[in-house]
CSV table of C-alpha atoms in Angstrom, one decimal:
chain,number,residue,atom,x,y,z
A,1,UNK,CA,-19.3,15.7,-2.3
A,2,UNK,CA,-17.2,18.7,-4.0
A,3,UNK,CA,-19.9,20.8,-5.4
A,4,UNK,CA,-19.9,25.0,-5.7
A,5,UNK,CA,-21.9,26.8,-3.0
A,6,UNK,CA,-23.1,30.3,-2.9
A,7,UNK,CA,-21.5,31.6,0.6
A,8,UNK,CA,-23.1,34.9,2.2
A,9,UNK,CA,-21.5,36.6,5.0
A,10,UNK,CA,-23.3,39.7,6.4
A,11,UNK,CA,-21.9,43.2,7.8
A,12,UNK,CA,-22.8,41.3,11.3
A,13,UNK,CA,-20.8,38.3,10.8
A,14,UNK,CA,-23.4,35.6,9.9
A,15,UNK,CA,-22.4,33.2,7.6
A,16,UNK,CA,-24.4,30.3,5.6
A,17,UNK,CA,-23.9,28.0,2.5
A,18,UNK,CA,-26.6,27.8,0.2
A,19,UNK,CA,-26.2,25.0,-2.8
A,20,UNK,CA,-25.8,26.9,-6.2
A,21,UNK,CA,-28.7,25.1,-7.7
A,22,UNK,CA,-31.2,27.3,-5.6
A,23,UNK,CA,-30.1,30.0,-7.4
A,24,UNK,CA,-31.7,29.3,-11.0
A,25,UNK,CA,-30.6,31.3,-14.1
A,26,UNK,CA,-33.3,33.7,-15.0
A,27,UNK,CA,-33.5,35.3,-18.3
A,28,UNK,CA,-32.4,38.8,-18.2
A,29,UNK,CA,-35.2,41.8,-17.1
A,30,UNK,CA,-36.6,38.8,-14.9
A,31,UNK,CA,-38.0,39.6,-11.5
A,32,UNK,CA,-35.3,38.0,-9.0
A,33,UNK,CA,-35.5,35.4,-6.2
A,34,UNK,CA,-35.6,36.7,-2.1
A,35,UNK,CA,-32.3,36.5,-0.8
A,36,UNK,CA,-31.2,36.5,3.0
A,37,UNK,CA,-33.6,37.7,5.1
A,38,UNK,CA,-31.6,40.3,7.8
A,39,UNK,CA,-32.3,42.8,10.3
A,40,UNK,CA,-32.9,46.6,9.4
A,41,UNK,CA,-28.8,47.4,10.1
A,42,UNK,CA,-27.6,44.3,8.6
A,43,UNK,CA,-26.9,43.3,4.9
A,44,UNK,CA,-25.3,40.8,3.1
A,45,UNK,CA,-21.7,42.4,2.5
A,46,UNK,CA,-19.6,39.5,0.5
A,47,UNK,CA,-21.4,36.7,-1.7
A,48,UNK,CA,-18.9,34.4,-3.2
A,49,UNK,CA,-19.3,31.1,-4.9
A,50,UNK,CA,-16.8,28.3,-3.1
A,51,UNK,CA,-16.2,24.5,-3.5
A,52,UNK,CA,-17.5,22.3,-0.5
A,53,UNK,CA,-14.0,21.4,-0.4
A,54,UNK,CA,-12.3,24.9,-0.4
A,55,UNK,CA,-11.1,27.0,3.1
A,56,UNK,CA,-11.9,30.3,4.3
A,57,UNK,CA,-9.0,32.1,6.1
A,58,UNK,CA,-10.6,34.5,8.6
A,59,UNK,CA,-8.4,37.0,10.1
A,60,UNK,CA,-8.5,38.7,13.5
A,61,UNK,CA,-7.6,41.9,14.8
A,62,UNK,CA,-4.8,40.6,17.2
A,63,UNK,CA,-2.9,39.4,14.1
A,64,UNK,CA,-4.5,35.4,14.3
A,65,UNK,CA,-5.9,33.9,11.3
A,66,UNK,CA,-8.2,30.9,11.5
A,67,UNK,CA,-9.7,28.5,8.9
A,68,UNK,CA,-12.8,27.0,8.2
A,69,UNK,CA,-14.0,24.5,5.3
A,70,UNK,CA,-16.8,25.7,3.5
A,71,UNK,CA,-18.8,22.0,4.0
A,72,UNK,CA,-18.6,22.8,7.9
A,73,UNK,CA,-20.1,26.2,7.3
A,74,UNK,CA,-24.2,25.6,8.0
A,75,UNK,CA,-26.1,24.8,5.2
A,76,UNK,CA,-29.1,27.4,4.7
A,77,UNK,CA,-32.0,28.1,2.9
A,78,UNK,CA,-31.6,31.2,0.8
A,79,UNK,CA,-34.0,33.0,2.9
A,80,UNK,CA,-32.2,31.9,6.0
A,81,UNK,CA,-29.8,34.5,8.3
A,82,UNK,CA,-27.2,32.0,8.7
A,83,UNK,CA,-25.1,31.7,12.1
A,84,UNK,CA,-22.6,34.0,13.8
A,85,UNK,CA,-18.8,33.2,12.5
A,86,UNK,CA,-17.6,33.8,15.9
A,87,UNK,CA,-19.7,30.6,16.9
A,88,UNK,CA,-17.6,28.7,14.1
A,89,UNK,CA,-14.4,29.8,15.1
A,90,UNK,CA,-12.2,28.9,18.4
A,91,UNK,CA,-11.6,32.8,18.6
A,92,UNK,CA,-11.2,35.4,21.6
A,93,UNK,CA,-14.1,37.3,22.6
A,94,UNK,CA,-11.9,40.3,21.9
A,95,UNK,CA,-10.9,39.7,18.9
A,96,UNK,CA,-13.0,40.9,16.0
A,97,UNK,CA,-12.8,39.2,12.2
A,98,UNK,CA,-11.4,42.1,9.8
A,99,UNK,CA,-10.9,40.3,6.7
A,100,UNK,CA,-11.3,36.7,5.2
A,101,UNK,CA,-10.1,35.1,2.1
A,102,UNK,CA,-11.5,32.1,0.3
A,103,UNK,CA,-8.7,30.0,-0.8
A,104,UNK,CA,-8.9,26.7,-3.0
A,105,UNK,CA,-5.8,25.6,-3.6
A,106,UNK,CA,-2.9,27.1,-1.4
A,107,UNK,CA,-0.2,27.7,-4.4
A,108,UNK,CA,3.2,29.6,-4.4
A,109,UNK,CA,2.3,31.8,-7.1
A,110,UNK,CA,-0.5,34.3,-4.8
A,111,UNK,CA,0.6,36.5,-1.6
A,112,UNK,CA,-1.5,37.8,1.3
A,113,UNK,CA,-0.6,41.4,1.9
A,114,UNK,CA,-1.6,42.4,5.2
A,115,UNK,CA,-2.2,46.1,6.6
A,116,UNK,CA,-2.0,47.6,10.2
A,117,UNK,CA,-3.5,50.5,11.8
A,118,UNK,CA,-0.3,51.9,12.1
A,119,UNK,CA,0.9,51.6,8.8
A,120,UNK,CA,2.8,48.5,8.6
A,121,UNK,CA,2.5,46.5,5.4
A,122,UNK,CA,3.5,42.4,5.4
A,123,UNK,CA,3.4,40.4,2.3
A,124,UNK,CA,4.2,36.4,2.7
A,125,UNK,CA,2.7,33.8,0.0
A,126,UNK,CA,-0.2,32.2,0.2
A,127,UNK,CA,1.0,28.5,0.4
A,128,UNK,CA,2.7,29.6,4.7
A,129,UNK,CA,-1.0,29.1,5.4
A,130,UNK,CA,-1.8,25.6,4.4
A,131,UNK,CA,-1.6,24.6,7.6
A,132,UNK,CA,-4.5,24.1,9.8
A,133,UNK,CA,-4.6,23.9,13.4
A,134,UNK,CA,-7.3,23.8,15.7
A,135,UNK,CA,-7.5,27.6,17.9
A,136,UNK,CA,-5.9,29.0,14.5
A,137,UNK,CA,-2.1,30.3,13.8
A,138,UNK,CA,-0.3,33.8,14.4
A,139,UNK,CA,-0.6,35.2,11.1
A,140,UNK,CA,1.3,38.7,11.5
A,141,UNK,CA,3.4,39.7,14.8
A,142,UNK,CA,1.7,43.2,15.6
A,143,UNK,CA,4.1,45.9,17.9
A,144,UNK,CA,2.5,47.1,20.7
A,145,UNK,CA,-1.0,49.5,20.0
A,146,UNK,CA,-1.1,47.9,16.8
A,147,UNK,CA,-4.3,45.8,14.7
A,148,UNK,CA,-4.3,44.1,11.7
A,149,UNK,CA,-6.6,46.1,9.4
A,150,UNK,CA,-6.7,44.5,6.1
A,151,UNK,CA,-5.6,41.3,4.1
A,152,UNK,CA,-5.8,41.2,0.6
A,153,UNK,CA,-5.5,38.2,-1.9
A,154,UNK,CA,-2.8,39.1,-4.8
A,155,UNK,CA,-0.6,37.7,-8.1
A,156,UNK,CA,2.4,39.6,-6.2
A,157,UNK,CA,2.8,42.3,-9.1
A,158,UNK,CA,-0.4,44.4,-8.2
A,159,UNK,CA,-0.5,47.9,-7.0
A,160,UNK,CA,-1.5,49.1,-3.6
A,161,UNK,CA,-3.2,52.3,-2.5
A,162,UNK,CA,-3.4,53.0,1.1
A,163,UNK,CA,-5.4,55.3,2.7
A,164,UNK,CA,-5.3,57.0,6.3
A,165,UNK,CA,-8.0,59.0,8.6
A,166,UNK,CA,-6.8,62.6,7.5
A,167,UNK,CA,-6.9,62.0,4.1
A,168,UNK,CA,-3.5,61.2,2.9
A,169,UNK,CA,-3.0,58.1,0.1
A,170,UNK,CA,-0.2,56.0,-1.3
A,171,UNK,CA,0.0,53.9,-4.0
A,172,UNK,CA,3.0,51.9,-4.4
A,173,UNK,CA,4.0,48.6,-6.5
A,174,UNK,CA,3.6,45.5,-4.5
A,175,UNK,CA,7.1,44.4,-5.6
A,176,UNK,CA,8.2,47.5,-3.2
A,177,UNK,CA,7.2,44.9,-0.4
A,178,UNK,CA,9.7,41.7,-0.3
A,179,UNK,CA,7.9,38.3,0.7
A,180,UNK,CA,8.7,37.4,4.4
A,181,UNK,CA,7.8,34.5,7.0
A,182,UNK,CA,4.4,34.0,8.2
A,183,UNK,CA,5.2,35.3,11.6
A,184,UNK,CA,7.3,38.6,10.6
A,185,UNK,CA,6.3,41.7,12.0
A,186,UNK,CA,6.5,43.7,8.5
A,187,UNK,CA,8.0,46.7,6.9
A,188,UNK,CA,6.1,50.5,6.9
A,189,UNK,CA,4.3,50.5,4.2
A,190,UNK,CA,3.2,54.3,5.2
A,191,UNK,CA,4.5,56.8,7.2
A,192,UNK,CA,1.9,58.7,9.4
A,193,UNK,CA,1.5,61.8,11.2
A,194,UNK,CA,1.2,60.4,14.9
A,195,UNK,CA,1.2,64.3,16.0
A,196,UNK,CA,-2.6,64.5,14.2
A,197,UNK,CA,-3.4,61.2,15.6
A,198,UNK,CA,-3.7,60.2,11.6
A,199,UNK,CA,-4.0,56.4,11.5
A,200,UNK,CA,-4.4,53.6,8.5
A,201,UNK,CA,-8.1,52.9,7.7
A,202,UNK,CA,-7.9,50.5,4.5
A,203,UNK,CA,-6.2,49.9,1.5
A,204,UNK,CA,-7.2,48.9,-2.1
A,205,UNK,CA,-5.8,46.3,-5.0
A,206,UNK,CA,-5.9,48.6,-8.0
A,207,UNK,CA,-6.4,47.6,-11.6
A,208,UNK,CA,-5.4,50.2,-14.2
A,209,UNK,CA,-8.2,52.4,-15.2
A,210,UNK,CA,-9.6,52.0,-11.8
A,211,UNK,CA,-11.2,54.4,-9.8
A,212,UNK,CA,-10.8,55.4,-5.7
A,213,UNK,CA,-13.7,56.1,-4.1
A,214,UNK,CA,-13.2,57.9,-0.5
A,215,UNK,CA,-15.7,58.1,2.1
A,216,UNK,CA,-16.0,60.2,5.4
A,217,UNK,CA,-17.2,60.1,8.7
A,218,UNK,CA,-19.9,63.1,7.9
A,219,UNK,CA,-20.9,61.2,5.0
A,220,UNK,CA,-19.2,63.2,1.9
A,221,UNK,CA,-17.2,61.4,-0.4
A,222,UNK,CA,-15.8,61.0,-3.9
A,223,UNK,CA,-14.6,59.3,-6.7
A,224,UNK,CA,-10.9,59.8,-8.1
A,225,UNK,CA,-8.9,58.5,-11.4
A,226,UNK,CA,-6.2,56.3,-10.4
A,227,UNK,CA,-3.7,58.2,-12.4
A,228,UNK,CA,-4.2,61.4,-10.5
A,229,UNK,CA,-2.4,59.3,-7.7
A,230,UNK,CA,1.6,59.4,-8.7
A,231,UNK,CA,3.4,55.8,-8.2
A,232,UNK,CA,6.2,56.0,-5.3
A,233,UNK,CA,7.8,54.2,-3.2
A,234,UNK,CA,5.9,52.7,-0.1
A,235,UNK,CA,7.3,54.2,3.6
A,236,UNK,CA,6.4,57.7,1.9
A,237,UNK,CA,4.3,59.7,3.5
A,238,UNK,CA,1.7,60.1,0.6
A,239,UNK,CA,-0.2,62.5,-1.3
A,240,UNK,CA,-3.4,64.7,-0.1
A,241,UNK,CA,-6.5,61.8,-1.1
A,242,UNK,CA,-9.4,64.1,0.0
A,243,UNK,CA,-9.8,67.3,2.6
A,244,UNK,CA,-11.1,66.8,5.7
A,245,UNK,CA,-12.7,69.8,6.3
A,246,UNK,CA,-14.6,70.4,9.6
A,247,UNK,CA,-17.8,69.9,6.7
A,248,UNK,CA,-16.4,66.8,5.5
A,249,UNK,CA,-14.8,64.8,9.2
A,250,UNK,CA,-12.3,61.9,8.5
A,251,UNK,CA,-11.8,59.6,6.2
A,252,UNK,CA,-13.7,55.9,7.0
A,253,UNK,CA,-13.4,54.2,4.0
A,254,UNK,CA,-11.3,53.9,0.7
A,255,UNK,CA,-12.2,51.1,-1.6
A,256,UNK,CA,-11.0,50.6,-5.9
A,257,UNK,CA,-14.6,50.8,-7.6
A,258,UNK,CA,-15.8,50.9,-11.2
A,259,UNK,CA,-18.9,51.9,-12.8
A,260,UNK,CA,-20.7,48.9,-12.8
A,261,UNK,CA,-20.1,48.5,-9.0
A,262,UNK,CA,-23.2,49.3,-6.3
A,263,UNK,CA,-22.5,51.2,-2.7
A,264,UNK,CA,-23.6,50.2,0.8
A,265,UNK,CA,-23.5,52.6,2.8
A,266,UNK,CA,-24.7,52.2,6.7
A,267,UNK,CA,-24.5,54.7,9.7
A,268,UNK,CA,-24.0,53.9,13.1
A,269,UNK,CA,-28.0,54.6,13.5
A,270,UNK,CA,-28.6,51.7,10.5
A,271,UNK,CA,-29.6,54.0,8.6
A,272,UNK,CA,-29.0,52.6,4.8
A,273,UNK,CA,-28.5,54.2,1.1
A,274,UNK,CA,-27.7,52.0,-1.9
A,275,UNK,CA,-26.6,53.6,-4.9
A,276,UNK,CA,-24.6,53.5,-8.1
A,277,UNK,CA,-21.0,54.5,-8.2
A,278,UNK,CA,-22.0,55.3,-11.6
A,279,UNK,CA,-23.8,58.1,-10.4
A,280,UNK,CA,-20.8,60.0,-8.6
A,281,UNK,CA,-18.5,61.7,-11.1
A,282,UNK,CA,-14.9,61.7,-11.2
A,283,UNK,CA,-13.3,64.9,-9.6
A,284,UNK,CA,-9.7,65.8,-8.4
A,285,UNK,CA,-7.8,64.7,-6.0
A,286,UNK,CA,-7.3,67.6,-3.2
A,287,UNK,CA,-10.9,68.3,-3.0
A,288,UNK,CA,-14.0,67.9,-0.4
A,289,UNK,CA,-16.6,65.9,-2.6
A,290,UNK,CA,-19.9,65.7,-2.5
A,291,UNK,CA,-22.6,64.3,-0.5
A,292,UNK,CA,-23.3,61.0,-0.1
A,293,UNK,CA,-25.5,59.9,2.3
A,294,UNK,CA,-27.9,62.7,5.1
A,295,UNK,CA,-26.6,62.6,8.2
């Protein structure tokens, strides 16, 4: 039957279907249902609501994407962990899933833009993927040392900031990047310091008015107006996003946020804080930030 489904995927990589149904309206100031139940490091990272009859397009690491239809994901109970993707998928047990996308309808009007470590940007539409097949498709052709980082869902006139591990950032139109053929290698969509070992570690689809929020490795970050972040041309080298002072370490994260968002944020200990984005006030650009998270 084609009916909506809650879909949970954890920071682990377990994934369940739960029918929307379980999830009954409450009135507002109510007291909330129990959700997944998951270990102390894990969390429930994306929760979407899909059609039985929709896909998820999971991409790997080495460049592969796969799909998967959301009535074959297992049904759980909301309280339920769910089971590992990579027991889903006919993937490599080297490969790792960086992104996913849930697609209804694969239509010529949306692009995937997909991001390397090394800084090469790939845009093709959306419909070059409509294609299933069994062990999954090559979705980007990746130059040697190179993973695919990122892939977002656009309308093909957004704007993209990328970020990199010594805090430089980009933001370019999307239009700067021409569509090209599902197996393409791409174009540079940023142009790193190798010397400083600086490479790519995310990117954001930015809305006007929208805020960057920067994290790093030492667990300082902060918040940024978009507008403080001129519009070039993409192959730049970018601007200075955030200093990464010995206090500070390198940048591991750059996400587009707004004030009614909420923040995970997990160490490599498990250790995690939840707060409001809210909370952390916008400041310039060249600057260290503020704390975070205690290390």
């Amino acid at each position: 039957a084609d009916e909506e489904m809650v879909i949970t995927i954890t920071r682990r990589g377990y994934i369940k279907r739960t029918a929307l149904s379980e999830y009954k309206a409450q009135r507002r100031g109510g007291r909330g249902l129990f959700g997944m139940e998951t270990k102390d490091d894990d969390f429930i990272s994306q929760m979407f609501v899909a059609s039985t009859h929709s896909y998820i397009l999971f991409f790997t690491d080495s460049g592969r994407t796969h799909w998967l239809k959301v009535y074959k994901i297992p049904e759980g109970e909301r309280r339920s962990k769910g089971k590992a993707i990579v027991n889903l998928l006919e993937i490599d047990e080297k490969e790792k899933i960086t992104a996913f996308i849930p697609v209804r309808t694969f239509d010529d009007k949306s692009y995937l833009i997909m991001l390397t470590k090394n800084g090469v940007i790939k845009k093709t539409l959306l419909s070059a993927y409509s294609h299933p097949r069994k062990g999954g498709i090559q979705a980007i052709t990746l130059r040697d040392n190179d993973t695919l980082i990122d892939v977002q869902l656009t309308d093909g006139a957004s704007q993209i900031v990328i970020g990199t591990r010594n805090g430089q950032a980009l933001r370019f139109d999307e239009t700067r990047v021409r569509p090209m053929g599902r197996t393409s290698m791409g174009v540079t969509g940023i142009r790193l310091d190798i010397k400083n070992n600086d490479y790519v570690i995310g990117m954001a689809v930015v809305k006007e008015n929208a805020t960057i929020l920067t994290v790093t490795e030492n667990g300082y970050g902060k918040r940024t107006d978009l507008s403080k972040y001129r519009l070039t041309n993409r192959g730049c080298k970018g601007i200075i996003n955030i200093k990464t002072s010995d206090r500070n370490g390198p940048v591991v994260a750059l996400l587009c946020v707004e004030d009614t968002d909420e923040l995970m944020i997990i160490t490599k200990q498990g250790i995690i804080i939840r707060q409001k984005t809210s909370e952390l006030h916008c400041i310039g650009r060249n600057t260290q930030g503020v704390r975070l998270i205690k290390l």
